Amino acid sequence: MPTPASPPPHFAAAVVPRERRGVAYVDSLTPELFVPTSARPVRAKLRWLAADTQVMPHSHPWAQVAISTTGVIRLTVSHGTYIVPPSRALWIPPGVEHAVTMVEDADLRTLYFHQPRGRCGPGALGAAREGAADAAAAPAHWRQCRVLEVSDLLRALVREMPTAPDGGPALTAAGRQREQHLSALIRDELAHAAAVKLGVDLPQDKRLLHLCEAVLADPTRHETLADWAQDTGASPRTVARLFRAELGGTFTQWRQQVILAKAVALAAGRMPMGHIAAELGYSPSAFSAMVRRTVGMPPGRFFGQQAAGAAEPGA
């Protein structure tokens, strides 16, 4: 049964898991020691967590960005689940209950963002200070969970943010000024970060949810909807209707999103694209075609491996 190793001494919080069903569960430790304010609009928290550790469901009155500089994390909210590799970050609006699971050993960095009343987004504080007339009308996409690209600059800025909790030694004047500069750059980078469709929607119907969780656990176990539907107590026709009604598409379209999420986790470990395709039951050319059709770009670009010289499947 996995047990987190001892975190490095500079980490703000120790991890003491409650083990259950093969997963190590931990509480959201001491968020009250990292509350963002108008004076310190971005606060950073750093934790090392082992694979198969889950942070129990919780929410905050402020916005949050979850980012792992090493390892893959999975974040689940009431309406869906998101796979977040080191090349991505997840924006979580205020008040959204979420649970975080470590797909791999992860260096989990959490950024908390102060959000003025009625405003939402990484640039909300600046808009409020400038008195913008439309500041209260925050773009709707910032009021939803969003997977964002992480630039090299953003990753470097996040690593430089102070992670000491309140109640300890106060930041020096120079340290406070540096934090303010870093915070402003982080908010600007996030505001301009491209969104990536890596979320997998989840249904409310219990029969369909049972099927979806089985696919998430092992998306290659069955090929056809008829095979997947056998354990739901509903006919394939009923399940197909539920997919259209609750998730707005077909089972095949939804399963492709699960396949992409699984591929993201594999790609984070620098597995070659051809091996990823085989792992997920595709030929290299079929996998490349599926990714291009689904996200509008080749696999190497989508998974961030072209810079490392990875070859495209079928090339």
CSV table of C-alpha atoms in Angstrom, one decimal:
chain,number,residue,atom,x,y,z
A,1,MET,CA,0.0,0.0,0.0
A,2,PRO,CA,1.6,3.3,-1.1
A,3,THR,CA,2.9,5.6,1.7
A,4,PRO,CA,4.4,9.0,0.9
A,5,ALA,CA,8.1,9.3,1.5
A,6,SER,CA,9.3,12.0,3.8
A,7,PRO,CA,9.0,15.4,2.1
A,8,PRO,CA,12.1,17.7,1.8
A,9,PRO,CA,12.5,20.0,4.9
A,10,HIS,CA,11.5,23.1,3.0
A,11,PHE,CA,8.0,21.9,2.3
A,12,ALA,CA,5.4,23.8,4.3
A,13,ALA,CA,3.2,20.8,5.3
A,14,ALA,CA,3.9,17.3,6.4
A,15,VAL,CA,1.8,14.5,4.8
A,16,VAL,CA,0.1,12.1,7.2
A,17,PRO,CA,-2.2,10.0,5.1
A,18,ARG,CA,-5.2,8.0,6.2
A,19,GLU,CA,-5.0,4.8,4.2
A,20,ARG,CA,-8.2,3.3,2.8
A,21,ARG,CA,-8.9,1.0,-0.2
A,22,GLY,CA,-5.3,1.2,-1.4
A,23,VAL,CA,-5.3,5.0,-1.7
A,24,ALA,CA,-3.7,7.3,0.8
A,25,TYR,CA,-6.1,10.0,1.8
A,26,VAL,CA,-4.9,13.4,3.2
A,27,ASP,CA,-6.8,16.5,4.2
A,28,SER,CA,-6.3,19.8,2.6
A,29,LEU,CA,-3.7,20.9,5.2
A,30,THR,CA,-3.6,24.4,6.7
A,31,PRO,CA,-5.2,26.5,3.8
A,32,GLU,CA,-5.9,29.1,6.5
A,33,LEU,CA,-2.1,29.8,6.6
A,34,PHE,CA,-2.0,30.8,3.0
A,35,VAL,CA,-5.0,33.1,2.6
A,36,PRO,CA,-4.5,35.6,-0.3
A,37,THR,CA,-5.4,39.2,0.3
A,38,SER,CA,-5.4,42.4,-1.7
A,39,ALA,CA,-2.0,43.1,-0.2
A,40,ARG,CA,-0.7,39.7,-1.1
A,41,PRO,CA,-3.0,38.7,-4.0
A,42,VAL,CA,-1.1,35.4,-4.9
A,43,ARG,CA,0.0,32.9,-2.2
A,44,ALA,CA,2.0,29.8,-3.0
A,45,LYS,CA,1.9,26.5,-1.2
A,46,LEU,CA,4.2,23.5,-1.9
A,47,ARG,CA,3.7,19.8,-1.0
A,48,TRP,CA,5.3,16.6,-2.1
A,49,LEU,CA,2.8,13.7,-2.5
A,50,ALA,CA,3.3,10.1,-3.5
A,51,ALA,CA,1.4,8.4,-6.3
A,52,ASP,CA,-2.1,7.3,-5.4
A,53,THR,CA,-2.4,9.9,-2.7
A,54,GLN,CA,-5.7,11.9,-2.8
A,55,VAL,CA,-6.4,15.2,-1.2
A,56,MET,CA,-9.9,14.9,0.2
A,57,PRO,CA,-12.7,17.0,-1.4
A,58,HIS,CA,-12.6,20.6,-0.2
A,59,SER,CA,-13.3,24.2,-1.5
A,60,HIS,CA,-12.0,27.7,-0.9
A,61,PRO,CA,-13.5,31.2,-1.0
A,62,TRP,CA,-10.6,32.2,-3.3
A,63,ALA,CA,-9.5,31.0,-6.7
A,64,GLN,CA,-6.8,28.4,-7.1
A,65,VAL,CA,-4.3,27.1,-9.6
A,66,ALA,CA,-3.0,23.6,-9.3
A,67,ILE,CA,0.3,22.9,-11.0
A,68,SER,CA,2.8,20.1,-10.7
A,69,THR,CA,6.4,20.8,-11.8
A,70,THR,CA,7.0,17.0,-11.7
A,71,GLY,CA,4.5,14.2,-11.9
A,72,VAL,CA,0.9,14.0,-13.2
A,73,ILE,CA,-2.1,14.9,-11.1
A,74,ARG,CA,-5.9,14.3,-11.6
A,75,LEU,CA,-8.4,16.8,-10.3
A,76,THR,CA,-12.1,15.9,-9.9
A,77,VAL,CA,-15.0,18.2,-9.5
A,78,SER,CA,-18.7,17.4,-9.4
A,79,HIS,CA,-19.2,17.6,-13.2
A,80,GLY,CA,-15.9,16.2,-14.5
A,81,THR,CA,-12.3,15.2,-14.0
A,82,TYR,CA,-9.1,16.7,-15.4
A,83,ILE,CA,-5.6,15.3,-16.0
A,84,VAL,CA,-2.9,17.8,-15.4
A,85,PRO,CA,0.7,17.0,-16.4
A,86,PRO,CA,3.7,19.3,-15.7
A,87,SER,CA,3.1,21.2,-19.0
A,88,ARG,CA,-0.4,22.2,-17.9
A,89,ALA,CA,-2.1,24.0,-14.9
A,90,LEU,CA,-5.7,23.9,-13.7
A,91,TRP,CA,-7.6,27.0,-12.8
A,92,ILE,CA,-10.3,26.4,-10.1
A,93,PRO,CA,-12.8,29.2,-9.4
A,94,PRO,CA,-13.8,30.2,-5.9
A,95,GLY,CA,-16.2,27.9,-4.1
A,96,VAL,CA,-15.7,24.9,-6.4
A,97,GLU,CA,-15.4,21.7,-4.4
A,98,HIS,CA,-12.5,19.5,-5.7
A,99,ALA,CA,-10.4,16.5,-4.9
A,100,VAL,CA,-6.8,16.1,-6.2
A,101,THR,CA,-5.3,12.6,-6.9
A,102,MET,CA,-1.6,12.0,-7.6
A,103,VAL,CA,-1.4,9.8,-10.7
A,104,GLU,CA,2.4,9.8,-10.1
A,105,ASP,CA,4.7,11.1,-7.4
A,106,ALA,CA,4.1,14.8,-7.7
A,107,ASP,CA,5.7,18.1,-6.6
A,108,LEU,CA,2.3,19.8,-6.1
A,109,ARG,CA,2.3,23.6,-6.1
A,110,THR,CA,-0.9,25.4,-5.3
A,111,LEU,CA,-1.4,29.0,-6.0
A,112,TYR,CA,-4.2,30.9,-4.2
A,113,PHE,CA,-5.6,34.0,-5.9
A,114,HIS,CA,-7.4,36.9,-4.1
A,115,GLN,CA,-10.7,37.6,-6.0
A,116,PRO,CA,-12.4,41.0,-5.3
A,117,ARG,CA,-16.2,40.7,-4.8
A,118,GLY,CA,-18.0,40.0,-8.0
A,119,ARG,CA,-14.8,39.5,-10.0
A,120,CYS,CA,-13.1,36.3,-11.2
A,121,GLY,CA,-9.9,35.6,-13.1
A,122,PRO,CA,-6.1,36.1,-12.7
A,123,GLY,CA,-6.4,39.7,-13.8
A,124,ALA,CA,-9.4,40.5,-11.6
A,125,LEU,CA,-7.4,42.4,-9.0
A,126,GLY,CA,-5.7,44.7,-11.6
A,127,ALA,CA,-9.1,45.4,-13.2
A,128,ALA,CA,-10.6,46.3,-9.8
A,129,ARG,CA,-7.7,48.7,-9.0
A,130,GLU,CA,-8.0,50.3,-12.3
A,131,GLY,CA,-11.7,50.8,-11.8
A,132,ALA,CA,-12.6,49.3,-15.2
A,133,ALA,CA,-16.2,49.8,-16.0
A,134,ASP,CA,-16.7,46.1,-17.0
A,135,ALA,CA,-14.5,44.6,-14.3
A,136,ALA,CA,-17.5,43.1,-12.5
A,137,ALA,CA,-18.5,41.3,-15.6
A,138,ALA,CA,-15.6,38.7,-15.6
A,139,PRO,CA,-15.4,36.5,-18.7
A,140,ALA,CA,-17.5,33.5,-18.1
A,141,HIS,CA,-14.6,31.1,-18.9
A,142,TRP,CA,-12.8,32.2,-15.7
A,143,ARG,CA,-15.9,31.1,-13.6
A,144,GLN,CA,-15.3,27.5,-14.8
A,145,CYS,CA,-12.4,25.1,-14.3
A,146,ARG,CA,-9.9,25.5,-17.1
A,147,VAL,CA,-6.8,23.5,-18.1
A,148,LEU,CA,-4.1,26.0,-19.2
A,149,GLU,CA,-0.8,25.7,-21.0
A,150,VAL,CA,2.2,26.4,-18.7
A,151,SER,CA,5.0,28.4,-20.4
A,152,ASP,CA,8.6,28.0,-19.3
A,153,LEU,CA,8.4,31.5,-17.8
A,154,LEU,CA,5.3,30.7,-15.8
A,155,ARG,CA,6.9,27.5,-14.4
A,156,ALA,CA,10.0,29.5,-13.4
A,157,LEU,CA,7.9,32.2,-11.7
A,158,VAL,CA,5.9,29.6,-9.7
A,159,ARG,CA,9.1,28.0,-8.5
A,160,GLU,CA,10.4,31.3,-7.2
A,161,MET,CA,7.2,32.2,-5.2
A,162,PRO,CA,7.7,32.2,-1.4
A,163,THR,CA,5.9,29.2,0.2
A,164,ALA,CA,6.3,30.0,3.9
A,165,PRO,CA,2.9,30.0,5.8
A,166,ASP,CA,1.6,32.7,7.9
A,167,GLY,CA,2.6,32.6,11.5
A,168,GLY,CA,6.3,32.1,10.8
A,169,PRO,CA,9.0,34.7,10.1
A,170,ALA,CA,7.6,37.6,8.2
A,171,LEU,CA,8.8,38.4,4.8
A,172,THR,CA,11.4,41.2,4.7
A,173,ALA,CA,10.5,44.4,2.8
A,174,ALA,CA,12.6,43.2,-0.1
A,175,GLY,CA,11.0,39.8,0.0
A,176,ARG,CA,7.5,41.3,0.0
A,177,GLN,CA,8.4,43.5,-3.0
A,178,ARG,CA,9.8,40.5,-4.9
A,179,GLU,CA,6.6,38.5,-4.2
A,180,GLN,CA,4.5,41.4,-5.5
A,181,HIS,CA,6.6,41.5,-8.8
A,182,LEU,CA,6.3,37.7,-9.2
A,183,SER,CA,2.6,37.8,-8.4
A,184,ALA,CA,2.0,40.4,-11.1
A,185,LEU,CA,3.9,38.4,-13.7
A,186,ILE,CA,2.1,35.1,-12.8
A,187,ARG,CA,-1.3,36.8,-13.1
A,188,ASP,CA,-0.3,38.2,-16.5
A,189,GLU,CA,1.1,34.9,-17.8
A,190,LEU,CA,-2.1,33.0,-16.7
A,191,ALA,CA,-4.3,35.6,-18.3
A,192,HIS,CA,-2.6,35.0,-21.6
A,193,ALA,CA,-2.2,31.2,-21.3
A,194,ALA,CA,-4.0,29.1,-23.9
A,195,ALA,CA,-6.8,26.8,-22.7
A,196,VAL,CA,-6.5,23.1,-23.5
A,197,LYS,CA,-9.4,20.7,-23.6
A,198,LEU,CA,-8.3,18.0,-21.2
A,199,GLY,CA,-11.4,17.7,-19.1
A,200,VAL,CA,-13.6,14.6,-19.0
A,201,ASP,CA,-17.2,15.3,-18.2
A,202,LEU,CA,-19.0,13.1,-15.7
A,203,PRO,CA,-22.7,12.4,-15.5
A,204,GLN,CA,-25.2,12.5,-12.7
A,205,ASP,CA,-27.1,9.3,-13.6
A,206,LYS,CA,-25.7,6.5,-11.3
A,207,ARG,CA,-25.7,3.8,-14.0
A,208,LEU,CA,-23.9,6.0,-16.4
A,209,LEU,CA,-21.5,7.2,-13.7
A,210,HIS,CA,-20.6,3.6,-12.9
A,211,LEU,CA,-19.8,2.9,-16.5
A,212,CYS,CA,-17.7,6.2,-16.9
A,213,GLU,CA,-15.7,5.4,-13.8
A,214,ALA,CA,-14.9,1.9,-15.2
A,215,VAL,CA,-13.7,3.5,-18.5
A,216,LEU,CA,-11.6,6.0,-16.6
A,217,ALA,CA,-10.0,3.1,-14.7
A,218,ASP,CA,-9.2,1.1,-17.8
A,219,PRO,CA,-10.3,2.7,-21.1
A,220,THR,CA,-9.0,-0.2,-23.2
A,221,ARG,CA,-10.8,-3.1,-21.4
A,222,HIS,CA,-13.7,-3.1,-24.0
A,223,GLU,CA,-14.1,-1.8,-27.4
A,224,THR,CA,-17.9,-1.5,-27.9
A,225,LEU,CA,-20.6,0.3,-25.9
A,226,ALA,CA,-22.5,-3.0,-25.7
A,227,ASP,CA,-19.6,-4.6,-23.8
A,228,TRP,CA,-19.3,-1.6,-21.4
A,229,ALA,CA,-23.0,-1.5,-20.8
A,230,GLN,CA,-23.2,-5.1,-19.5
A,231,ASP,CA,-22.5,-4.1,-15.9
A,232,THR,CA,-24.8,-1.1,-15.8
A,233,GLY,CA,-28.2,-2.9,-15.8
A,234,ALA,CA,-29.3,-0.8,-18.8
A,235,SER,CA,-29.4,-1.7,-22.5
A,236,PRO,CA,-26.8,-0.3,-24.9
A,237,ARG,CA,-29.6,1.9,-26.4
A,238,THR,CA,-30.5,3.3,-23.0
A,239,VAL,CA,-26.8,4.0,-22.3
A,240,ALA,CA,-26.3,5.7,-25.6
A,241,ARG,CA,-29.4,7.9,-25.0
A,242,LEU,CA,-28.0,8.8,-21.5
A,243,PHE,CA,-24.7,9.9,-23.0
A,244,ARG,CA,-26.4,12.2,-25.4
A,245,ALA,CA,-28.7,13.6,-22.8
A,246,GLU,CA,-26.2,14.1,-19.9
A,247,LEU,CA,-22.9,14.5,-21.7
A,248,GLY,CA,-24.0,16.0,-25.0
A,249,GLY,CA,-22.4,13.5,-27.3
A,250,THR,CA,-21.7,9.9,-28.1
A,251,PHE,CA,-19.9,7.3,-26.1
A,252,THR,CA,-17.1,7.2,-28.7
A,253,GLN,CA,-16.6,10.9,-28.4
A,254,TRP,CA,-16.5,10.8,-24.6
A,255,ARG,CA,-14.1,7.7,-24.6
A,256,GLN,CA,-11.7,9.6,-26.9
A,257,GLN,CA,-11.4,12.3,-24.3
A,258,VAL,CA,-10.5,9.6,-21.7
A,259,ILE,CA,-8.0,8.2,-24.1
A,260,LEU,CA,-6.4,11.6,-24.6
A,261,ALA,CA,-6.3,12.1,-20.8
A,262,LYS,CA,-4.6,8.7,-20.4
A,263,ALA,CA,-2.1,9.6,-23.2
A,264,VAL,CA,-1.3,12.8,-21.4
A,265,ALA,CA,-0.2,10.9,-18.3
A,266,LEU,CA,1.9,8.5,-20.4
A,267,ALA,CA,3.5,11.4,-22.4
A,268,ALA,CA,4.5,13.1,-19.2
A,269,GLY,CA,6.8,10.2,-18.6
A,270,ARG,CA,8.4,10.9,-22.0
A,271,MET,CA,7.0,7.6,-23.5
A,272,PRO,CA,7.4,7.7,-27.3
A,273,MET,CA,4.2,8.4,-29.2
A,274,GLY,CA,4.3,5.0,-30.9
A,275,HIS,CA,4.4,3.2,-27.6
A,276,ILE,CA,1.6,5.4,-26.2
A,277,ALA,CA,-0.5,4.5,-29.3
A,278,ALA,CA,0.1,0.8,-28.7
A,279,GLU,CA,-0.6,1.1,-25.0
A,280,LEU,CA,-4.0,2.5,-25.8
A,281,GLY,CA,-4.9,0.0,-28.5
A,282,TYR,CA,-4.2,2.1,-31.6
A,283,SER,CA,-1.8,1.8,-34.5
A,284,PRO,CA,0.5,4.8,-34.8
A,285,SER,CA,-1.4,6.2,-37.8
A,286,ALA,CA,-4.8,5.7,-36.3
A,287,PHE,CA,-3.7,7.3,-33.0
A,288,SER,CA,-2.3,10.3,-34.8
A,289,ALA,CA,-5.5,10.7,-36.9
A,290,MET,CA,-7.7,10.5,-33.7
A,291,VAL,CA,-5.6,13.2,-31.9
A,292,ARG,CA,-5.7,15.5,-35.0
A,293,ARG,CA,-9.4,15.0,-35.4
A,294,THR,CA,-10.2,15.6,-31.7
A,295,VAL,CA,-7.9,18.5,-30.8
A,296,GLY,CA,-6.9,19.9,-34.2
A,297,MET,CA,-3.1,19.4,-33.9
A,298,PRO,CA,-0.6,16.5,-34.2
A,299,PRO,CA,0.2,14.4,-31.1
A,300,GLY,CA,3.7,15.6,-30.7
A,301,ARG,CA,2.5,19.2,-30.5
A,302,PHE,CA,-0.5,18.5,-28.3
A,303,PHE,CA,1.5,16.4,-25.8
A,304,GLY,CA,4.5,18.9,-25.8
A,305,GLN,CA,7.1,16.4,-27.1
A,306,GLN,CA,8.1,18.0,-30.4
A,307,ALA,CA,10.6,20.2,-28.5
A,308,ALA,CA,12.2,17.0,-27.2
A,309,GLY,CA,12.6,15.7,-30.8
A,310,ALA,CA,9.9,13.0,-30.5
A,311,ALA,CA,8.7,11.6,-33.8
A,312,GLU,CA,5.1,11.7,-34.9
A,313,PRO,CA,3.3,8.4,-35.1
A,314,GLY,CA,3.2,7.3,-38.7
A,315,ALA,CA,5.9,9.7,-39.8
